[in-house]
Short mmCIF file of N, CA and C in Angstrom, two decimals:
data_model
loop_
_atom_site.label_atom_id
_atom_site.label_comp_id
_atom_site.label_asym_id
_atom_site.label_seq_id
_atom_site.Cartn_x
_atom_site.Cartn_y
_atom_site.Cartn_z
N MET A 1 42.24 16.62 63.34
CA MET A 1 42.69 17.09 64.64
C MET A 1 44.17 16.82 64.83
N LYS A 2 44.68 15.74 64.36
CA LYS A 2 46.09 15.43 64.56
C LYS A 2 47.00 16.41 63.86
N VAL A 3 46.52 17.01 62.78
CA VAL A 3 47.33 17.99 62.07
C VAL A 3 47.54 19.21 62.96
N LYS A 4 46.54 19.62 63.70
CA LYS A 4 46.66 20.77 64.58
C LYS A 4 47.49 20.47 65.82
N LEU A 5 47.28 19.34 66.41
CA LEU A 5 47.87 19.04 67.71
C LEU A 5 49.12 18.19 67.64
N GLY A 6 49.38 17.56 66.53
CA GLY A 6 50.52 16.67 66.41
C GLY A 6 50.14 15.25 66.77
N PRO A 7 51.04 14.31 66.50
CA PRO A 7 50.74 12.91 66.78
C PRO A 7 50.71 12.63 68.28
N GLU A 8 50.06 11.54 68.62
CA GLU A 8 49.97 11.15 70.02
C GLU A 8 51.36 10.87 70.56
N LYS A 9 51.61 11.34 71.78
CA LYS A 9 52.90 11.10 72.43
C LYS A 9 52.93 9.67 72.96
N ARG A 10 54.05 9.05 72.83
CA ARG A 10 54.17 7.67 73.33
C ARG A 10 54.62 7.61 74.78
N ARG A 11 55.09 8.75 75.34
CA ARG A 11 55.49 8.78 76.73
C ARG A 11 54.25 8.59 77.60
N LEU A 12 54.32 7.69 78.53
CA LEU A 12 53.17 7.42 79.39
C LEU A 12 53.10 8.43 80.53
N GLN A 13 51.90 8.92 80.78
CA GLN A 13 51.68 9.80 81.93
C GLN A 13 51.45 8.92 83.15
N ASN A 14 51.89 9.40 84.30
CA ASN A 14 51.55 8.65 85.50
C ASN A 14 50.10 9.00 85.88
N ASP A 15 49.56 8.31 86.84
CA ASP A 15 48.15 8.49 87.22
C ASP A 15 47.86 9.93 87.68
N TYR A 16 48.80 10.51 88.44
CA TYR A 16 48.60 11.87 88.93
C TYR A 16 48.53 12.86 87.78
N GLU A 17 49.44 12.78 86.81
CA GLU A 17 49.43 13.69 85.65
C GLU A 17 48.14 13.54 84.85
N ARG A 18 47.71 12.31 84.65
CA ARG A 18 46.48 12.06 83.91
C ARG A 18 45.28 12.67 84.63
N GLN A 19 45.24 12.52 85.95
CA GLN A 19 44.13 13.04 86.74
C GLN A 19 44.13 14.57 86.71
N MET A 20 45.28 15.20 86.87
CA MET A 20 45.35 16.66 86.85
C MET A 20 44.98 17.21 85.47
N THR A 21 45.40 16.54 84.40
CA THR A 21 45.03 16.95 83.05
C THR A 21 43.52 16.83 82.87
N ALA A 22 42.94 15.76 83.38
CA ALA A 22 41.49 15.57 83.26
C ALA A 22 40.73 16.67 84.00
N TYR A 23 41.15 16.99 85.23
CA TYR A 23 40.50 18.07 85.98
C TYR A 23 40.60 19.39 85.23
N HIS A 24 41.77 19.67 84.69
CA HIS A 24 42.00 20.91 83.96
C HIS A 24 41.07 21.02 82.75
N GLU A 25 40.99 19.96 81.96
CA GLU A 25 40.16 19.98 80.75
C GLU A 25 38.67 19.99 81.10
N VAL A 26 38.29 19.34 82.20
CA VAL A 26 36.89 19.39 82.63
C VAL A 26 36.51 20.82 83.00
N GLY A 27 37.44 21.57 83.58
CA GLY A 27 37.18 22.97 83.90
C GLY A 27 36.87 23.77 82.64
N HIS A 28 37.70 23.56 81.60
CA HIS A 28 37.43 24.24 80.33
C HIS A 28 36.05 23.83 79.77
N ALA A 29 35.77 22.53 79.81
CA ALA A 29 34.52 22.02 79.25
C ALA A 29 33.31 22.56 80.02
N LEU A 30 33.40 22.62 81.35
CA LEU A 30 32.29 23.15 82.15
C LEU A 30 32.02 24.61 81.83
N LEU A 31 33.09 25.41 81.78
CA LEU A 31 32.88 26.82 81.48
C LEU A 31 32.31 27.02 80.08
N THR A 32 32.81 26.26 79.13
CA THR A 32 32.29 26.36 77.77
C THR A 32 30.81 26.00 77.72
N THR A 33 30.42 25.03 78.50
CA THR A 33 29.02 24.59 78.52
C THR A 33 28.12 25.55 79.29
N LEU A 34 28.63 26.10 80.38
CA LEU A 34 27.78 26.91 81.26
C LEU A 34 27.70 28.38 80.88
N LEU A 35 28.72 28.92 80.25
CA LEU A 35 28.68 30.34 79.89
C LEU A 35 27.70 30.57 78.74
N PRO A 36 26.82 31.55 78.87
CA PRO A 36 25.75 31.73 77.88
C PRO A 36 26.23 32.10 76.47
N ASN A 37 27.31 32.85 76.35
CA ASN A 37 27.75 33.28 75.03
C ASN A 37 28.95 32.50 74.49
N ALA A 38 29.28 31.41 75.15
CA ALA A 38 30.42 30.61 74.71
C ALA A 38 30.04 29.77 73.48
N ASP A 39 31.04 29.45 72.68
CA ASP A 39 30.81 28.59 71.53
C ASP A 39 30.53 27.16 71.99
N SER A 40 29.97 26.35 71.11
CA SER A 40 29.59 24.98 71.44
C SER A 40 30.81 24.09 71.66
N LEU A 41 30.74 23.25 72.68
CA LEU A 41 31.81 22.30 72.96
C LEU A 41 31.80 21.21 71.90
N ASN A 42 32.95 20.92 71.33
CA ASN A 42 33.05 19.91 70.29
C ASN A 42 33.80 18.67 70.74
N LYS A 43 34.93 18.86 71.44
CA LYS A 43 35.76 17.70 71.78
C LYS A 43 36.60 18.01 73.00
N VAL A 44 36.79 16.99 73.85
CA VAL A 44 37.69 17.07 74.99
C VAL A 44 38.53 15.81 74.99
N THR A 45 39.85 15.96 75.15
CA THR A 45 40.71 14.79 75.20
C THR A 45 41.81 15.01 76.23
N ILE A 46 42.27 13.94 76.85
CA ILE A 46 43.44 14.01 77.73
C ILE A 46 44.56 13.16 77.16
N ILE A 47 44.48 12.84 75.90
CA ILE A 47 45.56 12.10 75.24
C ILE A 47 46.69 13.10 74.97
N PRO A 48 47.89 12.84 75.53
CA PRO A 48 49.00 13.76 75.32
C PRO A 48 49.43 13.80 73.86
N ARG A 49 49.81 14.99 73.41
CA ARG A 49 50.28 15.19 72.04
C ARG A 49 51.68 15.77 72.07
N SER A 50 52.38 15.66 70.96
CA SER A 50 53.70 16.26 70.87
C SER A 50 53.58 17.77 70.97
N GLY A 51 54.64 18.43 71.33
CA GLY A 51 54.60 19.88 71.47
C GLY A 51 54.15 20.33 72.85
N GLY A 52 54.09 19.42 73.80
CA GLY A 52 53.76 19.79 75.16
C GLY A 52 52.28 19.85 75.49
N VAL A 53 51.41 19.49 74.57
CA VAL A 53 49.97 19.51 74.82
C VAL A 53 49.59 18.24 75.57
N GLU A 54 49.15 18.40 76.82
CA GLU A 54 48.76 17.25 77.64
C GLU A 54 47.28 16.93 77.52
N GLY A 55 46.48 17.90 77.14
CA GLY A 55 45.05 17.72 76.95
C GLY A 55 44.53 18.85 76.08
N PHE A 56 43.28 18.72 75.67
CA PHE A 56 42.76 19.70 74.73
C PHE A 56 41.25 19.75 74.82
N THR A 57 40.70 20.96 74.84
CA THR A 57 39.26 21.18 74.78
C THR A 57 38.99 22.04 73.55
N GLN A 58 38.13 21.56 72.66
CA GLN A 58 37.86 22.28 71.42
C GLN A 58 36.41 22.76 71.39
N SER A 59 36.25 24.03 71.05
CA SER A 59 34.93 24.61 70.83
C SER A 59 34.83 25.03 69.38
N LEU A 60 33.63 24.97 68.85
CA LEU A 60 33.40 25.43 67.49
C LEU A 60 32.46 26.62 67.52
N PRO A 61 32.73 27.62 66.69
CA PRO A 61 31.86 28.80 66.69
C PRO A 61 30.42 28.45 66.35
N ASN A 62 29.50 29.11 67.04
CA ASN A 62 28.08 28.90 66.75
C ASN A 62 27.67 29.62 65.47
N GLU A 63 28.42 30.65 65.09
CA GLU A 63 28.12 31.43 63.89
C GLU A 63 29.41 31.61 63.11
N ASP A 64 29.28 32.01 61.88
CA ASP A 64 30.46 32.28 61.07
C ASP A 64 31.15 33.53 61.60
N VAL A 65 32.33 33.35 62.17
CA VAL A 65 33.04 34.44 62.83
C VAL A 65 33.42 35.55 61.85
N LEU A 66 33.83 35.20 60.65
CA LEU A 66 34.21 36.22 59.68
C LEU A 66 33.03 37.13 59.36
N ASP A 67 31.85 36.57 59.21
CA ASP A 67 30.66 37.40 58.94
C ASP A 67 30.37 38.35 60.09
N ILE A 68 30.54 37.88 61.32
CA ILE A 68 30.27 38.71 62.49
C ILE A 68 31.25 39.88 62.54
N VAL A 69 32.53 39.58 62.36
CA VAL A 69 33.55 40.63 62.41
C VAL A 69 33.34 41.63 61.27
N THR A 70 33.10 41.13 60.08
CA THR A 70 32.87 42.01 58.93
C THR A 70 31.66 42.90 59.17
N ASP A 71 30.57 42.35 59.69
CA ASP A 71 29.38 43.16 59.99
C ASP A 71 29.67 44.24 61.03
N ARG A 72 30.45 43.90 62.06
CA ARG A 72 30.79 44.88 63.09
C ARG A 72 31.63 46.02 62.52
N ILE A 73 32.59 45.69 61.68
CA ILE A 73 33.43 46.72 61.06
C ILE A 73 32.58 47.62 60.17
N ARG A 74 31.73 47.04 59.36
CA ARG A 74 30.86 47.85 58.49
C ARG A 74 29.94 48.76 59.31
N GLN A 75 29.41 48.24 60.40
CA GLN A 75 28.52 49.04 61.25
C GLN A 75 29.29 50.21 61.85
N ARG A 76 30.50 49.99 62.33
CA ARG A 76 31.30 51.07 62.90
C ARG A 76 31.64 52.12 61.84
N MET A 77 31.91 51.66 60.62
CA MET A 77 32.22 52.61 59.55
C MET A 77 31.00 53.47 59.22
N ARG A 78 29.81 52.87 59.26
CA ARG A 78 28.58 53.63 59.00
C ARG A 78 28.27 54.60 60.13
N ASP A 79 28.48 54.14 61.38
CA ASP A 79 28.14 54.96 62.54
C ASP A 79 29.12 56.10 62.78
N HIS A 80 30.38 55.91 62.44
CA HIS A 80 31.42 56.90 62.75
C HIS A 80 32.34 57.13 61.55
N PRO A 81 31.82 57.65 60.46
CA PRO A 81 32.67 57.82 59.27
C PRO A 81 33.78 58.83 59.47
N ASP A 82 33.60 59.78 60.39
CA ASP A 82 34.63 60.80 60.62
C ASP A 82 35.80 60.26 61.43
N ASN A 83 35.66 59.09 62.03
CA ASN A 83 36.74 58.50 62.82
C ASN A 83 37.62 57.55 61.99
N LEU A 84 37.32 57.39 60.72
CA LEU A 84 38.12 56.52 59.89
C LEU A 84 39.48 57.15 59.63
N ILE A 85 40.50 56.34 59.66
CA ILE A 85 41.86 56.81 59.39
C ILE A 85 42.32 56.17 58.10
N TYR A 86 42.72 56.98 57.18
CA TYR A 86 43.21 56.48 55.90
C TYR A 86 44.72 56.59 55.91
N SER A 87 45.38 55.52 55.54
CA SER A 87 46.83 55.51 55.52
C SER A 87 47.30 54.98 54.17
N VAL A 88 48.14 55.73 53.53
CA VAL A 88 48.70 55.30 52.25
C VAL A 88 50.20 55.47 52.34
N SER A 89 50.91 54.39 52.10
CA SER A 89 52.36 54.50 52.11
C SER A 89 52.85 54.90 50.73
N GLN A 90 54.07 55.37 50.68
CA GLN A 90 54.65 55.82 49.43
C GLN A 90 54.72 54.66 48.42
N ASN A 91 54.93 53.46 48.90
CA ASN A 91 55.07 52.30 48.02
C ASN A 91 53.76 51.89 47.36
N ASP A 92 52.62 52.30 47.93
CA ASP A 92 51.33 51.92 47.35
C ASP A 92 51.11 52.53 45.97
N TRP A 93 51.83 53.60 45.66
CA TRP A 93 51.61 54.33 44.43
C TRP A 93 52.60 53.95 43.32
N ARG A 94 53.49 53.00 43.60
CA ARG A 94 54.47 52.60 42.58
C ARG A 94 53.78 51.88 41.44
N GLN A 95 54.27 52.11 40.26
CA GLN A 95 53.77 51.42 39.09
C GLN A 95 54.46 50.07 38.96
N PRO A 96 53.75 49.02 38.51
CA PRO A 96 54.41 47.73 38.32
C PRO A 96 55.52 47.84 37.28
N CYS A 97 56.58 47.10 37.51
CA CYS A 97 57.72 47.12 36.57
C CYS A 97 57.44 46.29 35.35
#
């Protein structure tokens, strides 16, 4: 997680900033939990990070997203083959040097 968000900030938040960050992240966590098609809640933190991140709510996909997207694209290609657009640039046909 630290690789994504950066190291913990050493600047101390005052009580008001900490409370507002907590309310904000709880809002994200509640919606993630209550919405029927939302991904599963994994982590919530109000520890400030470098780069301006004061808090963070992380969700993890319930299914493999790449498989879902790939299946949707394949389905659309099967359902509407006449709507496919083929594009070939002039450079695609160059022979390797």
